[in-house]
Coordinates of C-alpha atoms and ligand atoms in Angstrom, one line a residue:
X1 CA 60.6 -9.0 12.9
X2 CA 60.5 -8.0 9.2
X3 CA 59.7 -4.1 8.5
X4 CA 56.5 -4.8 6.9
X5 CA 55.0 -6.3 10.1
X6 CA 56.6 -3.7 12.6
X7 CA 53.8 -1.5 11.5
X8 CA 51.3 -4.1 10.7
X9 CA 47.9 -3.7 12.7
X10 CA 45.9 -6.3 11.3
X11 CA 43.6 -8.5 13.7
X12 CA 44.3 -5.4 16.3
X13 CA 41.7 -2.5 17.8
X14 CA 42.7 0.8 18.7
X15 CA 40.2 3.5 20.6
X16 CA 41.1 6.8 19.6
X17 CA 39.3 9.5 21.4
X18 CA 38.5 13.3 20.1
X19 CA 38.2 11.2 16.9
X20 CA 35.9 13.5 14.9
X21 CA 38.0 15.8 14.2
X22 CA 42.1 17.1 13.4
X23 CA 44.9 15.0 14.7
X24 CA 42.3 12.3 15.9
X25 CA 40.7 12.2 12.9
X26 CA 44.3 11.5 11.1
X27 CA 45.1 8.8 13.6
X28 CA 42.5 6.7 13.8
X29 CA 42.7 7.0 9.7
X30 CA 46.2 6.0 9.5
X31 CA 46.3 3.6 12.1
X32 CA 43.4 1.9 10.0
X33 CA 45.4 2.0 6.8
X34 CA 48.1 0.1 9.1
X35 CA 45.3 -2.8 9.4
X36 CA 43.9 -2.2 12.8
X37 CA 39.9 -1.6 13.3
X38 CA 39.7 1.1 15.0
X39 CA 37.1 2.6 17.5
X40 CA 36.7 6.3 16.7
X41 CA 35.4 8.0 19.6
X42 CA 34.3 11.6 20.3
X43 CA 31.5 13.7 22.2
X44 CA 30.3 15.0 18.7
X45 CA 28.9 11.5 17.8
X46 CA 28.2 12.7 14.1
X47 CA 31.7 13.5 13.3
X48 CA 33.3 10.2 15.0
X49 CA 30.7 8.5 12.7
X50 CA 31.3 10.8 9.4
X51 CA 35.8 9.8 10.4
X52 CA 34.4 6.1 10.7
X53 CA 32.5 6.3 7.3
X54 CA 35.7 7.9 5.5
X55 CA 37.5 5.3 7.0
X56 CA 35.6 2.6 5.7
X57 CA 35.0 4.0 2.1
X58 CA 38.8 4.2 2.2
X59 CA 38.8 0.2 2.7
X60 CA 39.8 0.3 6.6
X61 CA 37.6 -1.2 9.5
X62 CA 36.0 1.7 11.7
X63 CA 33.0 2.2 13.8
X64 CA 32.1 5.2 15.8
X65 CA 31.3 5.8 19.2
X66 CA 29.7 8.8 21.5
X67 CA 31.9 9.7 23.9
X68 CA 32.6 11.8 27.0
X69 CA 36.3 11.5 28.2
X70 CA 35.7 13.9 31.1
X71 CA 33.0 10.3 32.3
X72 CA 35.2 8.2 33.9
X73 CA 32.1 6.0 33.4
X74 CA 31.6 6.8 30.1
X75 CA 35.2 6.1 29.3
X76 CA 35.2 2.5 30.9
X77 CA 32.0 2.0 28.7
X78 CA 34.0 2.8 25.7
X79 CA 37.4 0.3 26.2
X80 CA 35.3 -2.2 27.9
X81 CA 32.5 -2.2 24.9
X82 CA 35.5 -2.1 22.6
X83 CA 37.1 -5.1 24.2
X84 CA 33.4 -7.5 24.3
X85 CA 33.1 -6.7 20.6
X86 CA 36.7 -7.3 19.2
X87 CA 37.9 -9.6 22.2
X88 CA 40.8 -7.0 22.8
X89 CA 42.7 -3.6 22.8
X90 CA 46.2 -3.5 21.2
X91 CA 46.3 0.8 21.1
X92 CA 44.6 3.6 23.2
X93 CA 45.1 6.8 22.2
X94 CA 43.9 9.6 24.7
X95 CA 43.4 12.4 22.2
X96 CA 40.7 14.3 22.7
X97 CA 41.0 18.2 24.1
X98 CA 39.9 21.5 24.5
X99 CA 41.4 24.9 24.8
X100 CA 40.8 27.7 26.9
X101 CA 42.6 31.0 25.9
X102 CA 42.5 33.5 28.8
X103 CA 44.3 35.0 31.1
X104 CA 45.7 33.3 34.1
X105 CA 44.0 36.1 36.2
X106 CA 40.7 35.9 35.0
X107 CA 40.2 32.1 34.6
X108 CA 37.0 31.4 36.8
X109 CA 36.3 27.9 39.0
X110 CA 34.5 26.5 36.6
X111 CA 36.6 27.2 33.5
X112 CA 39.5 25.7 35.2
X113 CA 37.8 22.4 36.4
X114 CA 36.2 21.8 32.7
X115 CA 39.8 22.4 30.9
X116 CA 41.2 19.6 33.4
X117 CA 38.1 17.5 33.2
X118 CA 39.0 17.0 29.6
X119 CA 42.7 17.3 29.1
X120 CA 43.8 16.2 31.9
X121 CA 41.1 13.9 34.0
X122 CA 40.4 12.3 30.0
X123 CA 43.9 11.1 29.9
X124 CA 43.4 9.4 33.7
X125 CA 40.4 7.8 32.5
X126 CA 41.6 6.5 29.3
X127 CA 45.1 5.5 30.6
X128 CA 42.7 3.7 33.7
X129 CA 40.2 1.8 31.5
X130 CA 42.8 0.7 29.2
X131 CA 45.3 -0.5 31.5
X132 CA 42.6 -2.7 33.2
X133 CA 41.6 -4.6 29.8
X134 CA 45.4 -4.6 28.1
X135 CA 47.7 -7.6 27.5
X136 CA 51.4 -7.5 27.4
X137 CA 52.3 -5.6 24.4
X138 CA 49.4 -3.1 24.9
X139 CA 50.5 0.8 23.9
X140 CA 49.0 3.8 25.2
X141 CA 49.6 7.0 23.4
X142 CA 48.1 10.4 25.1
X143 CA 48.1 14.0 23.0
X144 CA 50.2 16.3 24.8
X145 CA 51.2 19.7 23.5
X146 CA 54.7 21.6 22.4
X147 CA 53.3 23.5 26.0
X148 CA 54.9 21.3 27.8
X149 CA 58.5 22.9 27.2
X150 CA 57.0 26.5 27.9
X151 CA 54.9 29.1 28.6
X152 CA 52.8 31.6 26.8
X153 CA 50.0 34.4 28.0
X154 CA 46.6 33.2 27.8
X155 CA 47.5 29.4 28.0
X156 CA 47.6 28.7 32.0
X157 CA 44.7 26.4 32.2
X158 CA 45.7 24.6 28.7
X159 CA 49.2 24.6 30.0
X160 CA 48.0 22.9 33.5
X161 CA 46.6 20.0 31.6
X162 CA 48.5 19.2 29.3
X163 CA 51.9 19.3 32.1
X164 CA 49.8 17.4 34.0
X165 CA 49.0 14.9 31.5
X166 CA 52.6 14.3 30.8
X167 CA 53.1 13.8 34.4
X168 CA 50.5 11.3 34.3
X169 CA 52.0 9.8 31.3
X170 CA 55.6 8.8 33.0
X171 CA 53.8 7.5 36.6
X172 CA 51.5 5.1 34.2
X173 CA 54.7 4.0 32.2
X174 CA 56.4 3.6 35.4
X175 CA 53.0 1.5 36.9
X176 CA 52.5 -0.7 33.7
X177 CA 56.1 -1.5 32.1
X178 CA 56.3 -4.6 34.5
X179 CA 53.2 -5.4 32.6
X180 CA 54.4 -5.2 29.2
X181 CA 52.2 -2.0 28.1
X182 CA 53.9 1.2 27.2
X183 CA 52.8 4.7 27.8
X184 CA 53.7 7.5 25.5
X185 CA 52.8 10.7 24.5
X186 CA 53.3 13.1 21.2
X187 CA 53.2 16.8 21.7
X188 CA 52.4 18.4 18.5
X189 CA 53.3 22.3 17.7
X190 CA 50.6 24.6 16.0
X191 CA 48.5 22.5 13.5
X192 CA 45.6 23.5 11.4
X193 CA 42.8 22.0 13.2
X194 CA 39.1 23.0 14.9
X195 CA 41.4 24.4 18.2
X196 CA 43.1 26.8 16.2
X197 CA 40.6 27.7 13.9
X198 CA 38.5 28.3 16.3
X199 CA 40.3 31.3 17.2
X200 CA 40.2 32.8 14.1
X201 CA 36.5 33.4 13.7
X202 CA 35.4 37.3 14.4
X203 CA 32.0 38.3 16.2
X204 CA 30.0 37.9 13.1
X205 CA 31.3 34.6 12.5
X206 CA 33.0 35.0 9.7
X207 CA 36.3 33.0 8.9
X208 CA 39.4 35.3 8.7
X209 CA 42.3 33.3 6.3
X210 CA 44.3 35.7 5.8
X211 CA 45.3 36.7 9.6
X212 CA 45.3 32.6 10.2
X213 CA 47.5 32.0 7.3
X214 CA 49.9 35.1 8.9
X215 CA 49.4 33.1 12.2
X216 CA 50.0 29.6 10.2
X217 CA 53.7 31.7 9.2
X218 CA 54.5 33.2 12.3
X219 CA 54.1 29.7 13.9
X220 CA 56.6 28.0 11.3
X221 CA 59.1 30.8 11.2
X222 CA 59.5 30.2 15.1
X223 CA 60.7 26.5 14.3
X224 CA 63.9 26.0 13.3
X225 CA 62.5 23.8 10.2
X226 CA 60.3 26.7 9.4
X227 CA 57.5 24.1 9.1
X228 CA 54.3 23.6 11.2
X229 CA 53.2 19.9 11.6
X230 CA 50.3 18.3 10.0
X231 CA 48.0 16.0 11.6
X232 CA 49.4 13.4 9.4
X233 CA 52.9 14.2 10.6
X234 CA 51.4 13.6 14.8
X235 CA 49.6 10.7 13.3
X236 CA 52.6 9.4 11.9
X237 CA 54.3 9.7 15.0
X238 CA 51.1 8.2 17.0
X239 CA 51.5 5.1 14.8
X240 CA 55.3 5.0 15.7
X241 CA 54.4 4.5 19.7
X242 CA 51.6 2.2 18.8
X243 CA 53.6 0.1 16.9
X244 CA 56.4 -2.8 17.3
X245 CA 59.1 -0.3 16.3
X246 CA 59.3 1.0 19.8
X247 CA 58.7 -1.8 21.3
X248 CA 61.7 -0.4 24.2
X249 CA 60.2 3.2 24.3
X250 CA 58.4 4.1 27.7
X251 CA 57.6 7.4 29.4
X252 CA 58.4 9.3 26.0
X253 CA 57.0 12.4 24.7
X254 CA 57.5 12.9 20.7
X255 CA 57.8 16.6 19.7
X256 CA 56.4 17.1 16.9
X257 CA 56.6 21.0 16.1
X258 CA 59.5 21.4 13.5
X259 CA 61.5 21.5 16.5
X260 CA 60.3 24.4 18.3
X261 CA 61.3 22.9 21.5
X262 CA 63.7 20.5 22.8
X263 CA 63.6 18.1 25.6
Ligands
NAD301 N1 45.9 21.8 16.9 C1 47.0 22.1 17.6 O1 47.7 23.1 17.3 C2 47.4 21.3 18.8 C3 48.7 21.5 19.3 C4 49.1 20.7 20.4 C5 48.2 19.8 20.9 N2 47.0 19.6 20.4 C6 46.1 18.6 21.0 O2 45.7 17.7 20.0 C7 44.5 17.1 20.5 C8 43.5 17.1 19.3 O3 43.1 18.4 19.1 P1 42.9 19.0 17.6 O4 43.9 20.0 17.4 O5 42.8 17.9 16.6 O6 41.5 19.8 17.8 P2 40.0 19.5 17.2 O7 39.2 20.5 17.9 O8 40.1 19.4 15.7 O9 39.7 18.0 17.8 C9 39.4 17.8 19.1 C10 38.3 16.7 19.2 O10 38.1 16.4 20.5 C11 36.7 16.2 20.7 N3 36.3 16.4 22.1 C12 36.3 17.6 22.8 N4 35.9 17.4 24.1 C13 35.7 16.0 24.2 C14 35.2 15.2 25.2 N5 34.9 15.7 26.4 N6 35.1 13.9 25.0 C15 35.4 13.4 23.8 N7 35.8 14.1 22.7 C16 35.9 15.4 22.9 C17 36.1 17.3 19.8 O11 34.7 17.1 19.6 C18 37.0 17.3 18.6 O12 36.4 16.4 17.6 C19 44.0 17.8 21.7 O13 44.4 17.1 22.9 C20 44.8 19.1 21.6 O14 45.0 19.7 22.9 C21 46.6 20.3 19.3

């Protein structure tokens, strides 16, 4: 196969989930600009469809869809809708999450079950719906995290997730190789998205740059390339799995955190 058509998408769909926004935003774009039409999908429906319409000013094929991952019903609605209107799915990318910064301690019932519902039962969901509609050749990407190599205080319930989403990432690729579909993930380090802004934001609301851009540094000089990933460096790395270029790659998780971690 030539190079050009390793990472050619054309006449393929791809669902991205947690679309609207950060390193699903990026995906779904890129994975356009490979050729694909791509379903961008997110519980904020007016920021899938604001990603779909910056797609498709940028000349790519997009449309945007409401959704919540933590619905397995919702989710099936989703691949199988995608599958009536383009006659199949090619790439799934589980993507969408939340985060939940509190201690281990003090994490309630409830705060625990919505972190999974998301993170981790959104993954089960995705991985489900699209393994049911898939053909041979089919390639499932889910958004882990650099938590996955360790701990750190505040993070149990992200940390539960996102482990157990890898977990679920190997049994699937396990389950569907014989099938000829691949299951992946990418854990990025830090990025500058919504779930790290969000932290950043005092009482009042008010933005504060200056301790997120001494976070930002912090973050980089605790990677040995002193960098932090962007979401075009996961997306890049999303559109690696998707693609023909590793076509014998199963049950893998891509770090992509300037090697903060090393598996
Ligand atoms: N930003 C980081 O530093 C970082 C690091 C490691 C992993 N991640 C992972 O990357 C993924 C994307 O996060 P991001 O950093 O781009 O954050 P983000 O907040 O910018 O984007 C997350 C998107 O998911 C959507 N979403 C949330 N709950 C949803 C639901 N129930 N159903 C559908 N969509 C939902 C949100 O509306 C949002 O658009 C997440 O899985 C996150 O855990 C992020």
């Amino acid at each position: 196969m030539e190079l050009a058509e390793v990472f050619r998408f054309t006449g393929m769909t791809a669902v991205v989930t947690g679309a609207g926004s950060g390193i699903g935003r990026e995906t779904a774009t890129v994975l356009a600009e490979a050729g694909a039409r791509v379903i961008v999908a997110d519980l904020d429906g007016g920021a899938a469809e604001d990603t779909a319409a910056h797609i498709v000013k940028a000349g790519g094929q997009a449309e945007a869809r409401q959704v919540d991952v933590s619905d397995p019903a919702d989710v099936a609605r989703l691949v199988t809708g995608a599958v009536e209107q383009t006659g199949r799915l090619d790439v799934m990318v589980n993507n969408a999450g939340i985060m939940l910064r509190k201690p281990a301690l003090d994490i309630t019932p409830e705060e625990f079950e919505r972190v999974l519902s998301v993170n981790l039962k959104g993954v089960l969901y995705g991985c489900q719906s699209a393994a049911r509609v898939m053909k041979p050749g089919g390639s499932i990407v889910n958004t882990l995290s650099t938590i996955v190599d360790f701990s750190t205080a505040g993070t149990g319930s992200y940390a539960a997730s996102k482990k157990g989403a890898e977990a679920l990432t190997r049994t699937f690729a396990v389950e569907l190789g014989p099938r000829g579909i691949r299951v992946n993930g990418v854990a990025p380090g830090w990025t500058d998205t919504g779930i790290t802004r969000g932290r950043s934001f005092d009482e009042n609301g008010a933005f504060d740059q200056q301790g997120f851009d001494a976070l930002a540094g912090r973050m980089a000089g605790s990677a040995p390339l002193g960098a932090v990933a962007t979401t075009r460096d996961t997306a890049l790395a999303v559109l690696y799995l998707a693609s023909q270029a590793s076509r014998c790659v199963t049950g893998h998780v891509v770090r992509v955190n300037g090697g903060a971690s090393m598996a």
